[in-house]
PDB file of C-alpha atoms in Angstrom:
ATOM      1  CA  MET A 733      86.302  31.328 -61.756  1.00 43.00           C
ATOM      2  CA  MET A 734      90.021  30.587 -59.731  1.00 48.00           C
ATOM      3  CA  MET A 735      90.429  27.117 -58.086  1.00 53.00           C
ATOM      4  CA  MET A 736      93.798  27.888 -56.597  1.00 49.00           C
ATOM      5  CA  MET A 737      95.617  24.740 -55.329  1.00 46.00           C
ATOM      6  CA  MET A 738      96.970  24.629 -52.218  1.00 44.00           C
ATOM      7  CA  ARG A 739     100.600  22.467 -51.619  1.00 38.00           C
ATOM      8  CA  ARG A 740     100.312  22.286 -47.377  1.00 36.00           C
ATOM      9  CA  ILE A 741     103.049  21.834 -45.516  1.00 33.00           C
ATOM     10  CA  SER A 742     103.414  18.998 -44.120  1.00 33.00           C
ATOM     11  CA  GLU A 743     100.828  15.266 -43.228  1.00 34.00           C
ATOM     12  CA  ARG A 744      97.312  16.480 -43.564  1.00 34.00           C
ATOM     13  CA  ALA A 745      95.373  17.780 -40.637  1.00 35.00           C
ATOM     14  CA  ALA A 746      91.803  16.243 -39.585  1.00 34.00           C
ATOM     15  CA  THR A 747      89.254  15.738 -42.319  1.00 32.00           C
ATOM     16  CA  GLY A 748      86.797  16.976 -41.095  1.00 32.00           C
ATOM     17  CA  PHE A 749      85.780  19.820 -39.350  1.00 30.00           C
ATOM     18  CA  SER A 750      83.493  23.126 -38.162  1.00 30.00           C
ATOM     19  CA  LYS A 751      81.961  25.976 -37.171  1.00 28.00           C
ATOM     20  CA  ASN A 752      84.749  26.218 -33.192  1.00 29.00           C
ATOM     21  CA  LEU A 753      82.770  26.673 -30.298  1.00 26.00           C
ATOM     22  CA  ILE A 754      84.532  26.005 -26.891  1.00 25.00           C
ATOM     23  CA  LEU A 755      82.737  25.006 -23.639  1.00 28.00           C
ATOM     24  CA  ARG A 756      86.133  24.770 -20.973  1.00 31.00           C
ATOM     25  CA  SER A 757      89.301  25.091 -22.169  1.00 35.00           C
ATOM     26  CA  SER A 758      92.121  25.954 -20.547  1.00 38.00           C
ATOM     27  CA  ALA A 759      95.597  27.802 -22.049  1.00 42.00           C
ATOM     28  CA  SER A 760      99.461  27.255 -20.592  1.00 42.00           C
ATOM     29  CA  ARG A 761     102.436  29.185 -21.936  1.00 41.00           C
ATOM     30  CA  PHE A 762     105.410  28.409 -20.456  1.00 38.00           C
ATOM     31  CA  HIS A 763     108.716  30.290 -20.497  1.00 35.00           C
ATOM     32  CA  GLY A 764     110.452  31.421 -23.335  1.00 37.00           C
ATOM     33  CA  GLU A 765     110.513  32.953 -26.708  1.00 40.00           C
ATOM     34  CA  SER A 766     107.664  32.780 -29.553  1.00 42.00           C
ATOM     35  CA  LEU A 767     107.539  30.503 -32.611  1.00 46.00           C
ATOM     36  CA  ASP A 768     107.919  34.036 -35.050  1.00 45.00           C
ATOM     37  CA  SER A 769     111.110  34.976 -32.690  1.00 42.00           C
ATOM     38  CA  SER A 770     114.298  34.695 -33.034  1.00 44.00           C
ATOM     39  CA  VAL A 771     116.583  31.296 -31.074  1.00 46.00           C
ATOM     40  CA  SER A 772     119.091  29.094 -30.623  1.00 48.00           C
ATOM     41  CA  PRO A 773     121.311  28.540 -33.630  1.00 59.00           C
ATOM     42  CA  VAL A 774     120.881  24.207 -32.947  1.00 83.00           C
ATOM     43  CA  LEU A 775     116.877  24.820 -31.373  1.00 91.00           C
ATOM     44  CA  ILE A 776     115.445  25.317 -34.055  1.00 94.00           C
ATOM     45  CA  PRO A 777     111.062  25.279 -33.380  1.00 94.00           C
ATOM     46  CA  GLY A 778     108.213  22.439 -33.971  1.00 95.00           C
ATOM     47  CA  VAL A 779     104.139  21.817 -33.528  1.00 95.00           C
ATOM     48  CA  HIS A 780     102.318  19.337 -32.898  1.00 96.00           C
ATOM     49  CA  VAL A 781      98.420  18.901 -31.731  1.00 95.00           C
ATOM     50  CA  PHE A 782      96.679  16.047 -30.459  1.00 96.00           C
ATOM     51  CA  HIS A 783      93.571  14.307 -30.545  1.00 95.00           C
ATOM     52  CA  CYS A 784      91.571  11.652 -29.048  1.00 95.00           C
ATOM     53  CA  GLN A 785      90.263  10.830 -26.448  1.00 95.00           C
ATOM     54  CA  ASP A 786      90.337  11.222 -23.390  1.00 94.00           C
ATOM     55  CA  ALA A 787      92.668   9.733 -20.162  1.00 94.00           C
ATOM     56  CA  VAL A 788      94.459  10.875 -17.063  1.00 93.00           C
ATOM     57  CA  GLY A 789      98.308  11.327 -18.126  1.00 93.00           C
ATOM     58  CA  ILE A 790      97.506  12.402 -21.671  1.00 95.00           C
ATOM     59  CA  VAL A 791      99.697  15.489 -20.547  1.00 95.00           C
ATOM     60  CA  ALA A 792     102.196  14.358 -19.277  1.00 95.00           C
ATOM     61  CA  LYS A 793     103.051  11.252 -21.307  1.00 95.00           C
ATOM     62  CA  LEU A 794     103.448  14.495 -24.176  1.00 96.00           C
ATOM     63  CA  SER A 795     105.337  16.671 -22.657  1.00 95.00           C
ATOM     64  CA  ASP A 796     107.651  13.613 -20.922  1.00 95.00           C
ATOM     65  CA  CYS A 797     108.099  12.863 -25.189  1.00 95.00           C
ATOM     66  CA  ILE A 798     109.149  15.826 -25.356  1.00 96.00           C
ATOM     67  CA  ALA A 799     111.699  16.535 -22.448  1.00 95.00           C
ATOM     68  CA  ALA A 800     113.083  13.283 -23.247  1.00 94.00           C
ATOM     69  CA  LYS A 801     114.742  14.351 -25.746  1.00 93.00           C
ATOM     70  CA  GLY A 802     115.847  17.290 -24.738  1.00 93.00           C
ATOM     71  CA  GLY A 803     113.545  19.874 -25.664  1.00 94.00           C
ATOM     72  CA  ASN A 804     111.337  23.226 -24.336  1.00 94.00           C
ATOM     73  CA  ILE A 805     108.113  23.772 -24.852  1.00 95.00           C
ATOM     74  CA  LEU A 806     106.655  27.068 -25.587  1.00 94.00           C
ATOM     75  CA  GLY A 807     103.437  26.847 -25.440  1.00 93.00           C
ATOM     76  CA  TYR A 808     100.556  24.846 -24.888  1.00 93.00           C
ATOM     77  CA  ASP A 809      96.809  24.855 -25.509  1.00 94.00           C
ATOM     78  CA  VAL A 810      94.338  22.219 -24.410  1.00 94.00           C
ATOM     79  CA  PHE A 811      90.753  22.125 -25.105  1.00 93.00           C
ATOM     80  CA  VAL A 812      88.702  19.944 -22.964  1.00 92.00           C
ATOM     81  CA  PRO A 813      84.794  19.890 -24.082  1.00 89.00           C
ATOM     82  CA  GLU A 814      82.138  20.039 -21.363  1.00 86.00           C
ATOM     83  CA  ASN A 815      80.091  16.963 -20.887  1.00 83.00           C
ATOM     84  CA  ASN A 816      82.202  15.541 -23.488  1.00 87.00           C
ATOM     85  CA  ASN A 817      85.131  11.730 -23.031  1.00 90.00           C
ATOM     86  CA  VAL A 818      87.337  14.142 -26.069  1.00 93.00           C
ATOM     87  CA  PHE A 819      91.411  16.131 -25.484  1.00 95.00           C
ATOM     88  CA  TYR A 820      92.572  17.970 -28.030  1.00 95.00           C
ATOM     89  CA  SER A 821      96.014  19.897 -27.274  1.00 95.00           C
ATOM     90  CA  ARG A 822      98.346  21.840 -29.089  1.00 96.00           C
ATOM     91  CA  SER A 823     102.357  22.570 -28.296  1.00 95.00           C
ATOM     92  CA  GLU A 824     104.911  25.293 -29.899  1.00 95.00           C
ATOM     93  CA  PHE A 825     108.656  23.997 -28.257  1.00 96.00           C
ATOM     94  CA  ILE A 826     112.260  23.834 -29.535  1.00 95.00           C
ATOM     95  CA  PHE A 827     114.209  21.532 -29.815  1.00 96.00           C
ATOM     96  CA  ASP A 828     117.963  19.907 -31.404  1.00 94.00           C
ATOM     97  CA  PRO A 829     117.646  17.986 -34.529  1.00 94.00           C
ATOM     98  CA  VAL A 830     120.492  16.563 -33.642  1.00 93.00           C
ATOM     99  CA  LYS A 831     119.068  14.839 -30.538  1.00 93.00           C
ATOM    100  CA  TRP A 832     115.826  14.419 -31.278  1.00 95.00           C
ATOM    101  CA  PRO A 833     116.107  13.575 -35.434  1.00 95.00           C
ATOM    102  CA  ARG A 834     112.806  14.642 -37.890  1.00 94.00           C
ATOM    103  CA  GLN A 835     112.057  11.046 -38.202  1.00 94.00           C
ATOM    104  CA  GLN A 836     112.455  10.234 -34.654  1.00 95.00           C
ATOM    105  CA  MET A 837     110.949  12.960 -33.307  1.00 96.00           C
ATOM    106  CA  SER A 838     107.748  11.228 -35.446  1.00 95.00           C
ATOM    107  CA  GLU A 839     107.719   7.462 -34.323  1.00 96.00           C
ATOM    108  CA  ASP A 840     108.133   8.900 -31.074  1.00 96.00           C
ATOM    109  CA  PHE A 841     104.288  11.086 -30.958  1.00 96.00           C
ATOM    110  CA  GLN A 842     103.373   8.448 -33.449  1.00 96.00           C
ATOM    111  CA  ALA A 843     103.585   5.435 -30.311  1.00 96.00           C
ATOM    112  CA  ILE A 844     101.403   7.498 -28.721  1.00 96.00           C
ATOM    113  CA  ALA A 845      98.674   8.133 -30.692  1.00 96.00           C
ATOM    114  CA  GLN A 846      98.550   4.487 -30.639  1.00 96.00           C
ATOM    115  CA  ARG A 847      98.566   4.726 -26.800  1.00 95.00           C
ATOM    116  CA  TYR A 848      96.045   6.173 -26.840  1.00 96.00           C
ATOM    117  CA  GLY A 849      94.062   5.329 -30.253  1.00 95.00           C
ATOM    118  CA  ALA A 850      94.350   9.555 -30.922  1.00 95.00           C
ATOM    119  CA  MET A 851      92.599  10.390 -34.207  1.00 92.00           C
ATOM    120  CA  ASN A 852      94.305  12.616 -34.705  1.00 91.00           C
ATOM    121  CA  SER A 853      99.294  13.786 -34.036  1.00 94.00           C
ATOM    122  CA  VAL A 854     100.539  15.275 -36.183  1.00 93.00           C
ATOM    123  CA  VAL A 855     104.469  16.083 -35.981  1.00 95.00           C
ATOM    124  CA  ARG A 856     105.682  19.359 -38.249  1.00 93.00           C
ATOM    125  CA  VAL A 857     109.799  21.178 -38.291  1.00 93.00           C
ATOM    126  CA  PRO A 858     109.182  24.344 -40.416  1.00 88.00           C
ATOM    127  CA  SER A 859     113.122  24.306 -40.921  1.00 88.00           C
ATOM    128  CA  ILE A 860     112.958  20.794 -42.173  1.00 89.00           C
ATOM    129  CA  ASP A 861     109.753  19.693 -43.492  1.00 86.00           C
ATOM    130  CA  PRO A 862     108.910  21.662 -47.262  1.00 74.00           C
ATOM    131  CA  ASN A 863     107.422  25.077 -47.042  1.00 63.00           C
ATOM    132  CA  ASN A 864     105.048  27.812 -48.808  1.00 70.00           C
ATOM    133  CA  HIS A 865     106.258  30.088 -50.555  1.00 51.00           C
ATOM    134  CA  GLU A 866     106.709  34.136 -49.315  1.00 53.00           C
ATOM    135  CA  ARG A 867     105.120  36.110 -52.061  1.00 46.00           C
ATOM    136  CA  ALA A 868     106.601  39.576 -52.220  1.00 52.00           C
ATOM    137  CA  SER A 869     104.699  42.564 -52.142  1.00 52.00           C
ATOM    138  CA  ASN A 870     103.354  44.370 -56.035  1.00 51.00           C
ATOM    139  CA  THR A 871     104.433  40.979 -57.457  1.00 55.00           C
ATOM    140  CA  HIS A 872     102.011  39.937 -59.368  1.00 69.00           C
ATOM    141  CA  VAL A 873     100.045  36.143 -59.389  1.00 72.00           C
ATOM    142  CA  MET A 874     100.905  34.771 -62.686  1.00 74.00           C
ATOM    143  CA  ARG A 875     105.140  35.704 -61.856  1.00 77.00           C
ATOM    144  CA  PHE A 876     105.386  34.853 -58.383  1.00 78.00           C
ATOM    145  CA  LEU A 877     103.463  31.171 -59.402  1.00 80.00           C
ATOM    146  CA  GLU A 878     106.232  30.810 -62.174  1.00 82.00           C
ATOM    147  CA  ARG A 879     109.017  32.006 -59.950  1.00 83.00           C
ATOM    148  CA  HIS A 880     108.754  30.505 -57.459  1.00 83.00           C
ATOM    149  CA  GLY A 881     108.022  26.449 -59.967  1.00 85.00           C
ATOM    150  CA  ILE A 882     103.997  26.883 -58.855  1.00 80.00           C
ATOM    151  CA  PRO A 883     101.720  25.224 -61.469  1.00 80.00           C
ATOM    152  CA  TYR A 884      98.854  27.200 -63.081  1.00 80.00           C
ATOM    153  CA  HIS A 885      96.220  25.547 -65.166  1.00 81.00           C
ATOM    154  CA  TYR A 886      92.566  27.774 -66.782  1.00 80.00           C
ATOM    155  CA  VAL A 887      90.543  25.050 -67.268  1.00 83.00           C
ATOM    156  CA  ALA A 888      87.102  27.355 -68.972  1.00 82.00           C
ATOM    157  CA  THR A 889      84.059  26.329 -67.406  1.00 82.00           C
ATOM    158  CA  THR A 890      79.974  26.258 -67.465  1.00 80.00           C
ATOM    159  CA  LYS A 891      76.901  25.706 -65.520  1.00 78.00           C
ATOM    160  CA  ASP A 892      76.660  22.619 -67.687  1.00 83.00           C
ATOM    161  CA  ASN A 893      80.266  21.535 -67.813  1.00 86.00           C
ATOM    162  CA  LYS A 894      81.883  21.528 -65.079  1.00 88.00           C
ATOM    163  CA  ARG A 895      84.770  19.463 -66.724  1.00 91.00           C
ATOM    164  CA  GLU A 896      85.132  18.550 -62.651  1.00 91.00           C
ATOM    165  CA  ASP A 897      86.919  15.101 -64.553  1.00 91.00           C
ATOM    166  CA  GLU A 898      90.264  17.155 -65.815  1.00 91.00           C
ATOM    167  CA  ILE A 899      90.060  19.121 -62.381  1.00 91.00           C
ATOM    168  CA  LEU A 900      90.684  16.187 -60.692  1.00 92.00           C
ATOM    169  CA  GLU A 901      93.229  15.121 -62.553  1.00 91.00           C
ATOM    170  CA  LEU A 902      95.355  18.103 -62.400  1.00 89.00           C
ATOM    171  CA  VAL A 903      95.461  18.672 -57.946  1.00 89.00           C
ATOM    172  CA  LYS A 904      95.039  14.292 -57.949  1.00 86.00           C
ATOM    173  CA  ASP A 905      98.065  15.183 -56.122  1.00 85.00           C
ATOM    174  CA  THR A 906      97.540  18.815 -53.723  1.00 87.00           C
ATOM    175  CA  ASP A 907      96.910  18.667 -50.446  1.00 89.00           C
ATOM    176  CA  PHE A 908      94.273  20.587 -50.058  1.00 93.00           C
ATOM    177  CA  LEU A 909      92.037  22.790 -52.501  1.00 93.00           C
ATOM    178  CA  VAL A 910      90.984  26.348 -51.977  1.00 93.00           C
ATOM    179  CA  LEU A 911      88.199  27.549 -53.997  1.00 90.00           C
ATOM    180  CA  ALA A 912      88.814  31.794 -54.819  1.00 83.00           C
ATOM    181  CA  ARG A 913      85.726  33.061 -57.044  1.00 78.00           C
ATOM    182  CA  TYR A 914      84.762  29.410 -58.334  1.00 81.00           C
ATOM    183  CA  MET A 915      82.028  30.468 -58.697  1.00 77.00           C
ATOM    184  CA  GLN A 916      80.890  26.522 -58.806  1.00 80.00           C
ATOM    185  CA  ILE A 917      79.566  23.649 -56.927  1.00 84.00           C
ATOM    186  CA  LEU A 918      82.092  20.782 -56.503  1.00 88.00           C
ATOM    187  CA  SER A 919      80.067  17.372 -56.879  1.00 89.00           C
ATOM    188  CA  GLY A 920      79.482  15.546 -54.067  1.00 90.00           C
ATOM    189  CA  LYS A 921      80.910  12.578 -56.334  1.00 92.00           C
ATOM    190  CA  PHE A 922      84.364  15.275 -56.869  1.00 92.00           C
ATOM    191  CA  LEU A 923      85.055  15.334 -53.585  1.00 93.00           C
ATOM    192  CA  LYS A 924      85.274  12.250 -52.555  1.00 92.00           C
ATOM    193  CA  GLY A 925      87.102  11.614 -54.750  1.00 92.00           C
ATOM    194  CA  TYR A 926      89.640  14.140 -53.566  1.00 93.00           C
ATOM    195  CA  GLY A 927      89.447  13.348 -50.680  1.00 91.00           C
ATOM    196  CA  ASN A 928      91.631  15.388 -49.181  1.00 91.00           C
ATOM    197  CA  ASP A 929      90.421  19.680 -47.744  1.00 93.00           C
ATOM    198  CA  VAL A 930      88.993  22.103 -50.259  1.00 94.00           C
ATOM    199  CA  ILE A 931      88.382  25.452 -47.524  1.00 94.00           C
ATOM    200  CA  ASN A 932      86.507  27.857 -49.250  1.00 93.00           C
ATOM    201  CA  ILE A 933      85.416  31.357 -48.578  1.00 91.00           C
ATOM    202  CA  HIS A 934      82.242  33.747 -48.971  1.00 85.00           C
ATOM    203  CA  HIS A 935      81.269  37.050 -48.200  1.00 83.00           C
ATOM    204  CA  GLY A 936      78.009  37.441 -44.784  1.00 79.00           C
ATOM    205  CA  LEU A 937      75.796  38.936 -47.048  1.00 71.00           C
ATOM    206  CA  LEU A 938      74.718  35.761 -48.166  1.00 61.00           C
ATOM    207  CA  PRO A 939      71.834  34.241 -47.314  1.00 62.00           C
ATOM    208  CA  SER A 940      69.719  37.008 -47.257  1.00 74.00           C
ATOM    209  CA  PHE A 941      70.613  38.831 -50.831  1.00 78.00           C
ATOM    210  CA  LYS A 942      70.646  35.613 -53.631  1.00 71.00           C
ATOM    211  CA  GLY A 943      71.192  36.236 -56.823  1.00 69.00           C
ATOM    212  CA  GLY A 944      73.486  38.482 -58.882  1.00 70.00           C
ATOM    213  CA  TYR A 945      74.965  41.464 -57.720  1.00 79.00           C
ATOM    214  CA  PRO A 946      74.754  40.171 -53.653  1.00 82.00           C
ATOM    215  CA  ALA A 947      76.392  43.398 -52.799  1.00 85.00           C
ATOM    216  CA  LYS A 948      74.729  46.319 -54.734  1.00 87.00           C
ATOM    217  CA  GLN A 949      71.599  44.641 -52.883  1.00 89.00           C
ATOM    218  CA  ALA A 950      72.763  45.209 -49.520  1.00 90.00           C
ATOM    219  CA  PHE A 951      74.122  48.631 -50.016  1.00 91.00           C
ATOM    220  CA  ASP A 952      70.089  49.475 -51.006  1.00 91.00           C
ATOM    221  CA  ALA A 953      68.879  47.613 -48.500  1.00 90.00           C
ATOM    222  CA  GLY A 954      71.197  50.855 -46.242  1.00 91.00           C
ATOM    223  CA  VAL A 955      73.514  46.535 -44.101  1.00 90.00           C
ATOM    224  CA  LYS A 956      75.463  48.898 -41.774  1.00 92.00           C
ATOM    225  CA  LEU A 957      77.620  45.669 -41.293  1.00 91.00           C
ATOM    226  CA  ILE A 958      78.847  43.030 -43.699  1.00 91.00           C
ATOM    227  CA  GLY A 959      81.310  40.278 -42.875  1.00 91.00           C
ATOM    228  CA  ALA A 960      82.727  36.817 -44.599  1.00 91.00           C
ATOM    229  CA  THR A 961      83.377  33.180 -43.857  1.00 91.00           C
ATOM    230  CA  SER A 962      86.017  31.567 -44.583  1.00 93.00           C
ATOM    231  CA  HIS A 963      84.400  27.112 -43.860  1.00 93.00           C
ATOM    232  CA  PHE A 964      85.141  23.761 -45.334  1.00 93.00           C
ATOM    233  CA  VAL A 965      83.281  22.671 -48.258  1.00 91.00           C
ATOM    234  CA  THR A 966      80.756  19.595 -47.903  1.00 86.00           C
ATOM    235  CA  GLU A 967      78.227  18.455 -50.401  1.00 81.00           C
ATOM    236  CA  GLU A 968      75.807  21.630 -48.545  1.00 77.00           C
ATOM    237  CA  LEU A 969      76.139  24.816 -50.105  1.00 74.00           C
ATOM    238  CA  ASP A 970      77.516  26.658 -48.167  1.00 75.00           C
ATOM    239  CA  ALA A 971      76.787  24.637 -44.660  1.00 80.00           C
ATOM    240  CA  GLY A 972      80.651  22.996 -43.867  1.00 85.00           C
ATOM    241  CA  PRO A 973      81.966  23.281 -40.723  1.00 91.00           C
ATOM    242  CA  ILE A 974      83.539  26.766 -40.351  1.00 93.00           C
ATOM    243  CA  ILE A 975      86.779  28.114 -39.514  1.00 95.00           C
ATOM    244  CA  GLU A 976      87.109  32.023 -38.910  1.00 95.00           C
ATOM    245  CA  GLN A 977      84.517  34.803 -39.750  1.00 93.00           C
ATOM    246  CA  MET A 978      85.117  38.118 -39.486  1.00 94.00           C
ATOM    247  CA  VAL A 979      81.879  41.135 -39.866  1.00 93.00           C
ATOM    248  CA  GLU A 980      83.147  45.266 -40.009  1.00 92.00           C
ATOM    249  CA  ASN A 981      80.484  47.555 -40.476  1.00 93.00           C
ATOM    250  CA  VAL A 982      79.134  49.273 -42.869  1.00 93.00           C
ATOM    251  CA  SER A 983      78.192  52.849 -42.922  1.00 92.00           C
ATOM    252  CA  HIS A 984      75.074  55.998 -44.567  1.00 90.00           C
ATOM    253  CA  ARG A 985      79.329  57.273 -45.600  1.00 91.00           C
ATOM    254  CA  ASP A 986      79.985  54.707 -47.594  1.00 91.00           C
ATOM    255  CA  ASN A 987      79.116  54.757 -51.590  1.00 90.00           C
ATOM    256  CA  LEU A 988      78.184  50.937 -53.704  1.00 92.00           C
ATOM    257  CA  ARG A 989      81.682  51.366 -55.047  1.00 90.00           C
ATOM    258  CA  SER A 990      83.073  51.511 -51.033  1.00 92.00           C
ATOM    259  CA  PHE A 991      80.825  49.019 -49.806  1.00 92.00           C
ATOM    260  CA  VAL A 992      82.006  46.981 -52.208  1.00 90.00           C
ATOM    261  CA  GLN A 993      86.149  47.147 -51.477  1.00 91.00           C
ATOM    262  CA  LYS A 994      85.393  46.823 -47.883  1.00 92.00           C
ATOM    263  CA  SER A 995      83.643  44.034 -48.137  1.00 90.00           C
ATOM    264  CA  GLU A 996      86.004  42.187 -50.576  1.00 90.00           C
ATOM    265  CA  ASP A 997      88.869  43.393 -48.533  1.00 92.00           C
ATOM    266  CA  LEU A 998      87.136  41.510 -45.535  1.00 93.00           C
ATOM    267  CA  GLU A 999      87.060  38.202 -47.854  1.00 92.00           C
ATOM    268  CA  LYS A1000      90.421  38.184 -47.919  1.00 92.00           C
ATOM    269  CA  LYS A1001      91.744  39.009 -43.971  1.00 94.00           C
ATOM    270  CA  CYS A1002      89.057  35.929 -43.896  1.00 95.00           C
ATOM    271  CA  LEU A1003      90.357  33.341 -45.755  1.00 95.00           C
ATOM    272  CA  THR A1004      94.308  34.268 -45.018  1.00 94.00           C
ATOM    273  CA  LYS A1005      93.391  33.709 -41.335  1.00 95.00           C
ATOM    274  CA  ALA A1006      91.572  30.460 -41.858  1.00 95.00           C
ATOM    275  CA  ILE A1007      94.795  29.418 -44.427  1.00 95.00           C
ATOM    276  CA  LYS A1008      96.737  30.453 -41.978  1.00 94.00           C
ATOM    277  CA  SER A1009      95.352  28.385 -39.241  1.00 94.00           C
ATOM    278  CA  TYR A1010      94.911  25.213 -41.075  1.00 93.00           C
ATOM    279  CA  CYS A1011      99.079  24.957 -41.738  1.00 91.00           C
ATOM    280  CA  GLU A1012      99.829  26.068 -38.721  1.00 92.00           C
ATOM    281  CA  LEU A1013      97.714  23.818 -37.729  1.00 92.00           C
ATOM    282  CA  ARG A1014      95.118  24.968 -35.485  1.00 93.00           C
ATOM    283  CA  VAL A1015      92.299  23.515 -36.651  1.00 92.00           C
ATOM    284  CA  LEU A1016      91.368  20.001 -35.436  1.00 89.00           C
ATOM    285  CA  PRO A1017      87.470  18.858 -35.621  1.00 84.00           C
ATOM    286  CA  TYR A1018      85.577  19.212 -33.104  1.00 86.00           C
ATOM    287  CA  GLY A1019      82.452  16.110 -33.733  1.00 80.00           C
ATOM    288  CA  THR A1020      79.448  16.078 -36.177  1.00 78.00           C
ATOM    289  CA  ASN A1021      79.981  20.333 -37.207  1.00 85.00           C
ATOM    290  CA  LYS A1022      82.136  21.831 -35.270  1.00 88.00           C
ATOM    291  CA  THR A1023      86.430  22.712 -35.118  1.00 90.00           C
ATOM    292  CA  VAL A1024      88.801  23.829 -32.385  1.00 90.00           C
ATOM    293  CA  VAL A1025      90.544  26.537 -33.491  1.00 92.00           C
ATOM    294  CA  PHE A1026      93.663  26.974 -31.295  1.00 92.00           C
TER     295      PHE A1026
END
């Protein structure tokens, strides 16, 4: 059983996410290099996400904010749901930190957020804000944690004693949690006490195959499609807002071992992509049970 305590790159993103359902969207790509490309030694990349009630002039105001400080927009995504008066955007840009200091940037975007009564306005500058650690290949997770000075705690839990108070004390200063093979249900008391986002992963064999060893049940039943779902944790088991889903075909050529391996690999890929999207400020709440994932 494992609960991973994750330190986010910068400000906390929004809570209350759910399954992605895009009704109407638009995406614009401006000329320039992507955030993953090398840029001028002077210009560094930033990301900003915004969520508010829809209104005239929001795009212009956000664009002017960046341009007025000498920044250049590289990519801009907008989503306005049909028959729903809300606005979502995610912008990628480069800027000169001398001309636009990090603190001033936060204040400038915050002023726009206040003007439009934004539910969410988060800005991130990866080269300035605290970074996630990169894991080298072929290293054991413990050596990786030790190398980067990341604390590791083992708390033995049972069905009758989940030791949630102890766990809550350990994770109180983290930005979000990731559950990986944590075979316990977090209580509503724990979730409310923690207050930040918790991300989970489960295989696509639920709810068709429950109980012990669902992979063998699915294999014996001749399943031809397996999947994985990464979602936010709520009090309702495996019913939280969905961040990412993946599927893969299996066939009569698979034995039980390869069947299980494919399922586990898919879970890892799905969880990795969900965490990456979350850390890159690509996930925003949409309604009560849905998410916008840019």
